[in-house]
mmCIF file of C-alpha atoms and ligand atoms in Angstrom:
data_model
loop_
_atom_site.group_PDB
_atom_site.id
_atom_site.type_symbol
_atom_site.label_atom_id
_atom_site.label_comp_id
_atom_site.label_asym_id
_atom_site.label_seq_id
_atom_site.Cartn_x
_atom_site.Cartn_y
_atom_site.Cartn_z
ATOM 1 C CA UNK A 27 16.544 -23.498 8.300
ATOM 2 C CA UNK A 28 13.702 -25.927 6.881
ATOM 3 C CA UNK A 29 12.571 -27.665 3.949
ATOM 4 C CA UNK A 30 9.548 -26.186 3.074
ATOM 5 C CA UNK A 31 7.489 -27.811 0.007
ATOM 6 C CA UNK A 32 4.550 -26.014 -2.058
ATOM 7 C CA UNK A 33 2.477 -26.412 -5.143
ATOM 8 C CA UNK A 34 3.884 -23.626 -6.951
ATOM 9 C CA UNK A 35 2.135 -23.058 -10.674
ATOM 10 C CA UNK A 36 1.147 -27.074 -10.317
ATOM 11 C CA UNK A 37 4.498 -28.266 -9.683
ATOM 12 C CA UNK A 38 6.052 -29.463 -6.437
ATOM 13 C CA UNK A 39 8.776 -27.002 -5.418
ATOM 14 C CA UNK A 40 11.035 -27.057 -2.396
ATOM 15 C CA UNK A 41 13.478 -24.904 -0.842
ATOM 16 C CA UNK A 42 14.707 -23.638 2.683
ATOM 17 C CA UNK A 43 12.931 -21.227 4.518
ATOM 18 C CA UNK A 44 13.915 -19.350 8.015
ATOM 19 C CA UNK A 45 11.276 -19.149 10.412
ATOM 20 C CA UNK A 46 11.069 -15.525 9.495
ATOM 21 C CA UNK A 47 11.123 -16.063 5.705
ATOM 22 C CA UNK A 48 8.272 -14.591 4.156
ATOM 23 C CA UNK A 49 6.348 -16.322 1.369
ATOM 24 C CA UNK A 50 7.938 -13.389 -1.303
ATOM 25 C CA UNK A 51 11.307 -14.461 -0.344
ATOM 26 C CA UNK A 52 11.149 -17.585 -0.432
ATOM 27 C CA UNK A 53 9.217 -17.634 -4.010
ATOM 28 C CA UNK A 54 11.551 -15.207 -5.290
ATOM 29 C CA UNK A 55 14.772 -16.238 -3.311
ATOM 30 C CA UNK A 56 13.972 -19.847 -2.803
ATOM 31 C CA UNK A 57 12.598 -20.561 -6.441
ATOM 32 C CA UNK A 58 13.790 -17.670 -8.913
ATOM 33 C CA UNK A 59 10.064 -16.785 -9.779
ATOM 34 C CA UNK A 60 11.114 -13.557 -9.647
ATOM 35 C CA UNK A 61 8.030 -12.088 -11.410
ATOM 36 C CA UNK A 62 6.268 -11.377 -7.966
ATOM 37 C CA UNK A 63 7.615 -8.017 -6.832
ATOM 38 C CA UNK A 64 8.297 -6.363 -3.774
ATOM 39 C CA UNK A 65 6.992 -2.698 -3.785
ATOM 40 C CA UNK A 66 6.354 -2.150 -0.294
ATOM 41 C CA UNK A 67 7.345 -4.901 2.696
ATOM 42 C CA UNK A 68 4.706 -2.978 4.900
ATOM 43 C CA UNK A 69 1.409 -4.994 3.095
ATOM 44 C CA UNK A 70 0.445 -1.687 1.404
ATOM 45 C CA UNK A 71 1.419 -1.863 -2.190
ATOM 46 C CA UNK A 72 0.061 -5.038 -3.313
ATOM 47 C CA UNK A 73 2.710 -5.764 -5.828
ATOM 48 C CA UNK A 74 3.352 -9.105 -4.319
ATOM 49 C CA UNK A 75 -0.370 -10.753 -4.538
ATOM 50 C CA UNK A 76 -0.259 -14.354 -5.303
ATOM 51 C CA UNK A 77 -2.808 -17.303 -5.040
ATOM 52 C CA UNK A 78 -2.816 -19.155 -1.857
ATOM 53 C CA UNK A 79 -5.335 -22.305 -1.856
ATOM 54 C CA UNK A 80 -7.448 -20.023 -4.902
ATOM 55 C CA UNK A 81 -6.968 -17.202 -2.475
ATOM 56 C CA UNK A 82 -5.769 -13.803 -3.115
ATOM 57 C CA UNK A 83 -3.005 -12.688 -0.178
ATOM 58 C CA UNK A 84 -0.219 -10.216 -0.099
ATOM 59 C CA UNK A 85 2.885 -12.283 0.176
ATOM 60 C CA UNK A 86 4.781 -10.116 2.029
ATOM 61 C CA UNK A 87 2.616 -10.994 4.935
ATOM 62 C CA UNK A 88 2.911 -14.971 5.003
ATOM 63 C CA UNK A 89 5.675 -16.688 6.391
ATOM 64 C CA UNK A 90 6.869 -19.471 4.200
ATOM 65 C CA UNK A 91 7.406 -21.833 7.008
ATOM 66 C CA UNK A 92 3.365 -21.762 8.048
ATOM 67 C CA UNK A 93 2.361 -22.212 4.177
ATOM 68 C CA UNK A 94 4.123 -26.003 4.104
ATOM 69 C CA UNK A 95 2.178 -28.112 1.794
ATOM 70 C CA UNK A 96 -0.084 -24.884 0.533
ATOM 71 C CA UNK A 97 -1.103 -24.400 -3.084
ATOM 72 C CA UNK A 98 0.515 -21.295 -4.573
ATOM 73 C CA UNK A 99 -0.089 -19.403 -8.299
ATOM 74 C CA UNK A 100 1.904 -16.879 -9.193
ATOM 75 C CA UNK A 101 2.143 -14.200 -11.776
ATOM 76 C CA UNK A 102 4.171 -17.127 -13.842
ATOM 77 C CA UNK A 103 1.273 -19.804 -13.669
ATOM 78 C CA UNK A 104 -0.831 -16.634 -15.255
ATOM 79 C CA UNK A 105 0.288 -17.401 -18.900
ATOM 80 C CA UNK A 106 -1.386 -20.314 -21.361
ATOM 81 C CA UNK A 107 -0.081 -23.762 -21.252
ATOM 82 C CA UNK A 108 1.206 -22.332 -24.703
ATOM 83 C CA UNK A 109 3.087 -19.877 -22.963
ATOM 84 C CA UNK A 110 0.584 -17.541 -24.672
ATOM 85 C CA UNK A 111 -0.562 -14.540 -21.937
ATOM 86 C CA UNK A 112 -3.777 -15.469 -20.311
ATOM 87 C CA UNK A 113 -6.641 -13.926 -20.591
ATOM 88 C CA UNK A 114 -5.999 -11.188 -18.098
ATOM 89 C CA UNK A 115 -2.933 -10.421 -18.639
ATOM 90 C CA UNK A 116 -3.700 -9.761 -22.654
ATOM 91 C CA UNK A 117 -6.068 -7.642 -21.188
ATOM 92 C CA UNK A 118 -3.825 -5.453 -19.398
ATOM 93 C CA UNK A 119 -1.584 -5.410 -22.614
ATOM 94 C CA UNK A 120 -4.432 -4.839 -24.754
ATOM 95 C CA UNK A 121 -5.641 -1.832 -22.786
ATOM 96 C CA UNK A 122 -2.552 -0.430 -21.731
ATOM 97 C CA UNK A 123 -3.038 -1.524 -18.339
ATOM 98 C CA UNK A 124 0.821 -0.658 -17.214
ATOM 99 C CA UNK A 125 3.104 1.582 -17.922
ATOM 100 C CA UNK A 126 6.404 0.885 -15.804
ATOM 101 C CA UNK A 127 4.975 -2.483 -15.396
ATOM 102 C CA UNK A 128 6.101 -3.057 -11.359
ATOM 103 C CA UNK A 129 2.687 -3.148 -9.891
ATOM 104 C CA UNK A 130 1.491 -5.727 -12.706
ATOM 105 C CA UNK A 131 2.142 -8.762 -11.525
ATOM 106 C CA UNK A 132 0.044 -8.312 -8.298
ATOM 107 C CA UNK A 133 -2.836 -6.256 -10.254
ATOM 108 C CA UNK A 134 -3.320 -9.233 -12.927
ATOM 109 C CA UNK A 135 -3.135 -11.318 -9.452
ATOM 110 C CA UNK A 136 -5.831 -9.803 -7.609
ATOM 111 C CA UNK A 137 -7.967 -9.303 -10.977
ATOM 112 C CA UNK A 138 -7.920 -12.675 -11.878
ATOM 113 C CA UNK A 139 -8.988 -13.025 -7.571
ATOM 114 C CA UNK A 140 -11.776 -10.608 -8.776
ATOM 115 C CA UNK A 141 -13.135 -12.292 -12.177
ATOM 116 C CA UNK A 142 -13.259 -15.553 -10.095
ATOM 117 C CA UNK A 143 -15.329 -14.119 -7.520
ATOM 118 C CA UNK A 144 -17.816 -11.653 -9.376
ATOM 119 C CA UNK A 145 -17.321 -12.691 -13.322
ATOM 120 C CA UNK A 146 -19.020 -9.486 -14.658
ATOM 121 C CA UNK A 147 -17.923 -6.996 -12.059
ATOM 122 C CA UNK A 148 -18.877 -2.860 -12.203
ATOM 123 C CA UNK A 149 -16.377 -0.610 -12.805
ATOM 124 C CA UNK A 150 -16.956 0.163 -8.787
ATOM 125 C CA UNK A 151 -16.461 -2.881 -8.210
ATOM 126 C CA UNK A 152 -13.331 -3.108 -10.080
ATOM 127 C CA UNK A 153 -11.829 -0.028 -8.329
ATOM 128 C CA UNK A 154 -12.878 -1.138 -5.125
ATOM 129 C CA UNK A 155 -11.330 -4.622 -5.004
ATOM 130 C CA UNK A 156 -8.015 -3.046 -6.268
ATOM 131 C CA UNK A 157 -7.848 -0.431 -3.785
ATOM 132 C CA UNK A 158 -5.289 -3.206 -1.687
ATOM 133 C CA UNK A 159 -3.024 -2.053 -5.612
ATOM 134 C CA UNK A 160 -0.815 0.797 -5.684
ATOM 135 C CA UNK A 161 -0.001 2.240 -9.212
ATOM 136 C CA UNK A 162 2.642 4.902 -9.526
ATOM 137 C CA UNK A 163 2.159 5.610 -13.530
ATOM 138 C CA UNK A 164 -1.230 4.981 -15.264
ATOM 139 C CA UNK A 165 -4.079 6.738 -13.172
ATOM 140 C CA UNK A 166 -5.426 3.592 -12.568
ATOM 141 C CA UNK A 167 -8.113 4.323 -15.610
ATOM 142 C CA UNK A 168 -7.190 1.557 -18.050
ATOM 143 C CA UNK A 169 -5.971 -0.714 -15.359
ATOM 144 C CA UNK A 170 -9.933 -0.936 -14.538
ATOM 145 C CA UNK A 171 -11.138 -0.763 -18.522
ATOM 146 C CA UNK A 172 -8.399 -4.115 -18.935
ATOM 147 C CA UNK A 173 -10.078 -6.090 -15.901
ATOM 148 C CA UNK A 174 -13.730 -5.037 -17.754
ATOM 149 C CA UNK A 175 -12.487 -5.873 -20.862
ATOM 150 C CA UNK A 176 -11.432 -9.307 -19.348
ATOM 151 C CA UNK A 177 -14.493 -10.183 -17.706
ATOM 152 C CA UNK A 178 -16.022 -9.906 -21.411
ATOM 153 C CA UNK A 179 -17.865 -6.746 -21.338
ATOM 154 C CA UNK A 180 -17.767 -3.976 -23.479
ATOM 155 C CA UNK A 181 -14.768 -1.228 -23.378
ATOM 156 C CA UNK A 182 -14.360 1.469 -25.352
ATOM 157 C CA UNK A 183 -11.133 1.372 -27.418
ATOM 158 C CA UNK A 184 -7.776 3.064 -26.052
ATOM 159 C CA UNK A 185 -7.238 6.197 -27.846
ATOM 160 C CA UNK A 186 -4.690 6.065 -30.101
ATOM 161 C CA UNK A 187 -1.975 8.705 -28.789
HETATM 162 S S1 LIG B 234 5.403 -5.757 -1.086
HETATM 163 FE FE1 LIG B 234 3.672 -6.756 -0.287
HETATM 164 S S2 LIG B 234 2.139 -5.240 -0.216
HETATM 165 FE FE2 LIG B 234 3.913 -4.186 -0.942
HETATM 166 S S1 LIG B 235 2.590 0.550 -14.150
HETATM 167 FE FE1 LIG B 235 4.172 1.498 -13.003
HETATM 168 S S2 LIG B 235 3.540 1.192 -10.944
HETATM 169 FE FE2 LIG B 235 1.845 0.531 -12.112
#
């Protein structure tokens, strides 16, 4: 077992790690932030995307150990300093971007990867970055109108039901 320190949500966070501890372990294990979730363990479902040095990663493929001294956001460093939703994540609420809510975390992760990259993406561009995103419940349709509707451009409205 190790010490292993990161910049979690701009904080300094330790806790142990085996050498085979995986970065989704040891944030949800290690440090409680249990809002990164754990859909898959075989790197398909994307539910565990966090921030690595302002990079998107699965975090079910890292090993904690190796990520010493890295620079991590997760789905709880997503919110205002208010503890308002950010932008993306009002987005997805907005828009009715989830339904059971377990893939959300690493959509709004790799989104927010997205907007930082390409600011005013297509909708093909949308559906292509989150292809890494597995949704069981919402068809994926206003998953991609809440990332447009977060990059600023024009959506039309969610029916009302
Ligand atoms: S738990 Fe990491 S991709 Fe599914
Ligand atoms: S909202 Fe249920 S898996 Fe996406």
């Amino acid at each position: 077992m190790t010490k292993v320190t990161m910049t979690v949500n701009g904080k300094s966070r330790t806790a142990d790690a085996e050498g085979r501890t995986l970065l989704v372990d040891w944030l949800r294990e290690g440090l409680r932030l249990t809002g990164t979730h754990v859909g898959c363990d075989t790197s398909q479902c994307g539910a565990c995307v966090v921030h690595v040095n302002g990079a998107p990663i699965k975090a079910c493929t890292a090993l904690a150990q190796e990520l010493d001294g890295a620079d991590v956001t997760t789905i709880e460093g997503m919110a205002n300093a208010d503890g308002s939703l950010g932008a993306v994540q009002q987005a997805f609420q907005d828009y009715h971007g989830l339904q059971c809510g377990f893939c959300t975390p690493g959509m709004v992760m790799s989104a927010a990867a997205l907007l930082k990259d390409n600011p005013k993406p297509s909708e093909a561009d949308v559906r292509h970055y989150l292809e890494g995103n597995i949704c069981r419940c919402t068809g994926y349709h206003n998953i991609v109108k809440a990332v447009m509707a977060a990059s600023g451009q024009e959506v039309a409205p969610v029916a009302a039901e």
